[in-house]
Short mmCIF file of C-alpha atoms in Angstrom, two decimals:
data_model
loop_
_atom_site.label_atom_id
_atom_site.label_comp_id
_atom_site.label_asym_id
_atom_site.label_seq_id
_atom_site.Cartn_x
_atom_site.Cartn_y
_atom_site.Cartn_z
CA MET D 1 -3.57 -9.41 -0.41
CA ASP D 2 0.25 -10.46 -0.85
CA GLU D 3 -0.66 -13.37 -2.97
CA LEU D 4 -3.14 -11.31 -5.08
CA VAL D 5 -0.42 -8.67 -5.66
CA LYS D 6 2.10 -11.26 -6.53
CA LYS D 7 -0.33 -12.96 -9.26
CA ILE D 8 -1.24 -9.07 -10.56
CA ALA D 9 2.58 -8.15 -10.77
CA ALA D 10 3.30 -11.35 -12.70
CA LEU D 11 0.80 -10.01 -15.38
CA GLY D 12 2.97 -7.17 -16.01
CA LEU D 13 1.32 -4.16 -17.88
CA PRO D 14 -1.93 -6.08 -18.59
CA GLY D 15 -2.63 -6.61 -14.91
CA VAL D 16 -2.22 -2.94 -14.15
CA VAL D 17 -4.11 -1.75 -16.91
CA LEU D 18 -6.95 -4.06 -15.71
CA ILE D 19 -6.69 -2.72 -12.18
CA VAL D 20 -7.07 1.04 -13.49
CA VAL D 21 -9.70 0.07 -15.69
CA MET D 22 -11.95 -1.77 -13.00
CA ALA D 23 -11.13 1.23 -10.73
CA THR D 24 -12.08 3.97 -12.96
CA THR D 25 -15.10 2.24 -14.98
CA GLY D 26 -16.72 -0.13 -12.15
CA LEU D 27 -16.50 -2.94 -14.63
CA THR D 28 -15.90 -6.17 -13.41
CA GLY D 29 -15.44 -9.92 -14.94
CA ALA D 30 -15.38 -10.36 -18.76
CA ALA D 31 -16.52 -6.66 -19.34
CA ALA D 32 -13.47 -5.31 -17.43
CA ILE D 33 -11.00 -7.90 -19.40
CA THR D 34 -12.66 -7.02 -22.57
CA THR D 35 -12.00 -3.12 -21.81
CA ALA D 36 -8.51 -3.74 -20.84
CA LEU D 37 -7.81 -5.73 -23.86
CA ALA D 38 -9.00 -3.20 -26.40
CA LEU D 39 -6.87 -0.27 -24.27
CA LEU D 40 -3.97 -2.74 -24.44
CA GLY D 41 -4.67 -3.42 -28.26
CA GLY D 42 -3.22 -7.34 -27.73
CA PRO D 43 -4.02 -10.83 -28.13
CA ALA D 44 -6.81 -12.22 -25.61
CA GLY D 45 -4.08 -14.45 -24.34
CA MET D 46 -2.53 -11.27 -22.44
CA LEU D 47 -5.75 -11.57 -20.14
CA GLY D 48 -7.78 -14.44 -20.89
CA GLY D 49 -6.46 -16.38 -18.08
CA ILE D 50 -7.78 -13.92 -15.42
CA ALA D 51 -11.47 -15.06 -15.58
CA VAL D 52 -10.10 -18.77 -14.66
CA LEU D 53 -8.03 -17.86 -12.19
CA GLY D 54 -10.92 -15.50 -10.54
CA LEU D 55 -8.72 -12.53 -10.20
CA THR D 56 -11.49 -9.71 -10.73
CA ALA D 57 -13.40 -10.64 -7.82
CA LEU D 58 -10.12 -10.80 -5.80
CA ILE D 59 -9.22 -7.22 -7.34
CA THR D 60 -12.78 -5.71 -6.77
CA ASP D 61 -12.32 -6.93 -3.09
CA ALA D 62 -8.82 -5.38 -2.81
CA LEU D 63 -9.79 -2.06 -4.35
CA ALA D 64 -12.65 -1.55 -2.15
CA LYS D 65 -10.53 -2.41 0.99
CA VAL D 66 -7.38 -0.33 0.22
CA GLY D 67 -8.06 1.70 -2.88
CA LEU D 68 -6.33 2.24 -6.61
CA GLU D 69 -3.39 3.87 -5.53
CA ASN D 70 -2.50 1.64 -2.49
CA LEU D 71 -3.15 -1.63 -4.74
CA LEU D 72 -1.08 -0.01 -7.50
CA THR D 73 1.68 0.89 -5.33
CA ALA D 74 1.87 -2.80 -3.99
CA VAL D 75 1.94 -4.20 -7.39
CA TYR D 76 4.93 -1.82 -8.60
CA CYS D 77 7.09 -2.32 -5.23
CA ASP D 78 7.02 -6.06 -6.53
CA ARG D 79 7.55 -5.21 -10.15
CA ARG D 80 10.63 -2.99 -9.23
CA HIS D 81 12.64 -6.15 -8.00
CA ARG D 82 11.87 -8.05 -11.25
CA ALA D 83 11.92 -5.46 -14.20
CA PRO D 84 14.38 -2.64 -15.47
CA HIS D 85 13.06 0.73 -13.61
CA GLY D 86 13.30 2.50 -16.79
CA LYS D 87 10.79 0.18 -18.61
CA LEU D 88 8.41 0.52 -15.75
CA LEU D 89 8.68 4.39 -15.83
CA GLN D 90 7.91 4.22 -19.78
CA GLU D 91 5.02 2.09 -19.18
CA LEU D 92 3.73 4.54 -16.41
CA ASP D 93 4.17 7.62 -18.42
CA ALA D 94 2.01 5.47 -21.15
CA LEU D 95 -1.01 4.84 -18.84
CA ILE D 96 -3.26 7.81 -20.13
CA ILE D 97 -6.18 6.61 -18.25
CA LEU D 98 -4.20 7.16 -14.86
CA ASP D 99 -4.40 10.42 -12.96
CA GLY D 100 -1.21 12.28 -13.15
CA ASP D 101 -0.97 12.91 -9.28
CA ILE D 102 -1.11 9.16 -8.86
CA LYS D 103 1.52 8.65 -11.60
CA ASP D 104 4.11 11.10 -9.84
CA ARG D 105 3.81 9.00 -6.62
CA LEU D 106 4.27 5.88 -8.51
CA ARG D 107 7.18 7.14 -10.06
CA LEU D 108 8.72 7.56 -6.64
CA THR D 109 7.80 3.97 -5.63
CA ILE D 110 9.47 2.72 -8.99
CA GLN D 111 12.57 4.93 -8.48
CA ASP D 112 12.98 4.85 -4.65
CA GLY D 113 10.66 2.18 -3.13
CA CYS D 114 8.60 4.92 -1.49
CA GLY D 115 5.74 3.00 0.14
CA CYS D 116 7.09 -0.31 -0.33
CA SER D 117 8.19 -0.65 3.27
CA GLY D 118 6.43 0.02 6.61
CA ARG D 119 9.78 0.96 8.31
CA VAL D 120 12.16 3.92 7.74
CA ASP D 121 15.81 3.19 8.07
CA VAL D 122 16.66 5.36 11.33
CA GLU D 123 18.13 4.00 14.61
CA LEU D 124 15.38 2.83 16.96
CA SER D 125 15.05 2.86 20.57
CA GLU D 126 13.73 -0.76 22.20
CA ILE D 127 10.31 0.70 22.72
CA SER D 128 10.11 1.47 19.42
CA ARG D 129 11.21 -1.76 18.31
CA THR D 130 8.80 -3.50 20.63
CA ALA D 131 5.98 -1.49 19.38
CA ILE D 132 6.74 -2.13 15.67
CA ALA D 133 6.79 -5.80 16.47
CA ILE D 134 3.34 -5.78 18.01
CA LEU D 135 2.17 -4.09 14.97
CA ASP D 136 3.78 -6.42 12.35
CA ALA D 137 2.23 -9.12 14.51
CA VAL D 138 -0.96 -8.02 13.30
CA GLU D 139 -2.73 -10.29 10.61
CA GLY D 140 -3.19 -8.25 7.48
CA MET D 141 -0.75 -5.71 8.49
CA THR D 142 0.50 -4.03 4.85
CA PRO D 143 3.17 -1.48 4.60
CA ALA D 144 1.47 1.92 4.24
CA HIS D 145 2.60 4.82 1.78
CA HIS D 146 4.46 7.54 3.34
CA ARG D 147 2.21 10.34 1.88
CA ASP D 148 -0.25 9.19 4.00
CA PHE D 149 1.48 10.07 7.39
CA LYS D 150 0.68 13.59 7.36
CA ASN D 151 -2.97 12.95 7.57
CA ALA D 152 -2.75 10.70 10.76
CA GLN D 153 -3.46 12.42 14.01
CA PRO D 154 -1.25 11.45 17.38
CA SER D 155 -3.26 8.95 19.46
CA ALA D 156 -0.58 8.81 22.55
CA ARG D 157 2.95 9.08 23.36
CA LEU D 158 5.24 6.14 24.33
CA CYS D 159 8.09 6.38 26.83
CA ASP D 160 10.70 7.16 24.69
CA GLY D 161 8.81 10.13 22.94
CA THR D 162 7.42 8.06 19.96
CA THR D 163 4.11 8.90 18.84
CA ILE D 164 1.14 6.64 17.77
CA ARG D 165 -0.77 8.15 14.92
CA THR D 166 -3.95 6.84 13.45
CA TRP D 167 -5.93 7.55 10.17
CA LYS D 168 -8.90 6.04 8.63
CA ASN D 169 -9.11 6.71 4.77
CA THR D 170 -12.08 7.62 2.67
CA VAL D 171 -13.26 3.96 2.18
CA GLY D 172 -12.76 3.37 5.73
CA VAL D 173 -9.38 1.66 6.02
CA ASP D 174 -7.43 1.85 9.28
CA HIS D 175 -4.07 3.04 9.33
CA VAL D 176 -1.09 3.54 12.11
CA PHE D 177 1.90 5.04 12.20
CA LEU D 178 4.87 5.71 14.59
CA ALA D 179 6.76 8.81 14.82
CA ASP D 180 10.01 9.86 16.66
CA TYR D 181 10.47 12.73 18.87
CA ASN D 182 11.03 14.73 15.88
CA ASP D 183 7.79 13.75 14.20
CA ARG D 184 9.42 11.84 11.59
CA MET D 185 7.73 8.65 10.38
CA ILE D 186 9.58 5.44 11.34
CA TYR D 187 6.59 3.17 10.82
CA GLY D 188 3.53 2.86 8.86
CA GLY D 189 0.92 0.29 8.13
CA PHE D 190 -2.76 -0.38 7.23
CA VAL D 191 -5.03 -3.29 7.63
CA GLY D 192 -8.57 -4.25 5.80
CA TRP D 193 -11.59 -4.14 7.33
CA VAL D 194 -11.83 -7.87 8.68
CA HIS D 195 -8.64 -7.20 10.87
CA ALA D 196 -9.32 -3.80 12.10
CA ALA D 197 -10.43 -5.13 15.58
CA GLY D 198 -6.70 -6.95 15.65
CA LEU D 199 -5.16 -3.76 15.19
CA GLN D 200 -6.95 -1.70 17.36
CA GLN D 201 -6.06 -4.41 20.10
CA ALA D 202 -2.66 -3.96 18.91
CA ILE D 203 -2.71 -0.13 19.66
CA ALA D 204 -4.35 -0.78 23.24
CA GLN D 205 -1.68 -3.35 23.88
CA ILE D 206 1.02 -0.66 23.01
CA LYS D 207 -0.27 1.95 24.86
CA ARG D 208 -0.77 -0.52 27.89
CA GLU D 209 2.75 -1.41 28.14
CA LEU D 210 4.63 1.47 26.46
CA THR D 211 3.38 4.35 27.56
#
């Protein structure tokens, strides 16, 4: 996932448009590239190399696992460190094919880094730090967007009052969050289907050792 995000981010706007086209039209391969090029109004060289790299197949897989918004969030989390935020915001405003609500949340990603980290910068107890270390060790763990925290339901409470909250999105991707005793998110992450069992094992370990 991380490697795919870096490759898409390196393409800049053409990569973003390709993701949106594939997610909203269901097109793949050469058809998706042709449609994206038509929207961009640019030369074939802007996206021509994608077919060789096989990125369209990887993008299709990523969209199925994490969804359009999570994939775009990851891409913009990478790009915000490489391009002026003003330029990225102008680019986002020009994407007329993208849903307005998603645009609003991506603006927060570009401006403030919302959704770019699985951790919130607060003072953590030793128990919370241990729980986070266990979750971070799960293969495929990816930072979850803070907006999904409200969807997660309490699963267990740790010795220090930290709550484990879990949620499965509409495409079956497992999310896990940690909330402090004031019910504020202190950690959030998700894994693809292939790593779901590893996440469940980590949650079971946390419940066994820290509750």
